[in-house]
XYZ file of C-alpha atoms in Angstrom:
32
model
C -0.022 0.074 -0.047
C 2.663 2.375 0.885
C 4.578 1.686 -2.182
C 1.648 2.690 -4.360
C 1.476 5.954 -2.511
C 5.116 6.694 -3.244
C 4.747 5.748 -6.923
C 1.675 8.034 -7.168
C 3.788 11.059 -5.451
C 6.684 10.302 -7.849
C 4.530 10.308 -10.897
C 2.779 13.544 -9.806
C 6.052 15.162 -9.069
C 7.483 14.237 -12.375
C 4.457 15.632 -14.169
C 4.658 18.884 -12.147
C 8.332 19.090 -13.032
C 7.682 18.536 -16.797
C 5.014 21.212 -16.671
C 7.262 23.540 -14.778
C 10.104 23.132 -17.429
C 7.649 23.627 -20.176
C 6.326 26.881 -18.765
C 9.828 28.039 -18.180
C 10.601 27.303 -21.840
C 7.594 29.391 -22.882
C 8.634 32.255 -20.714
C 12.131 32.153 -22.132
C 10.747 32.218 -25.688
C 8.489 35.212 -24.909
C 11.383 37.023 -23.178
C 13.682 36.679 -26.085
């Protein structure tokens, strides 16, 4: 049970990180 929670948290965090990088990329494009 605990393992699935960690997997879910890890998956959620990787999605947030990917979105964060994508948003940063957009902001850099807009800035340049």
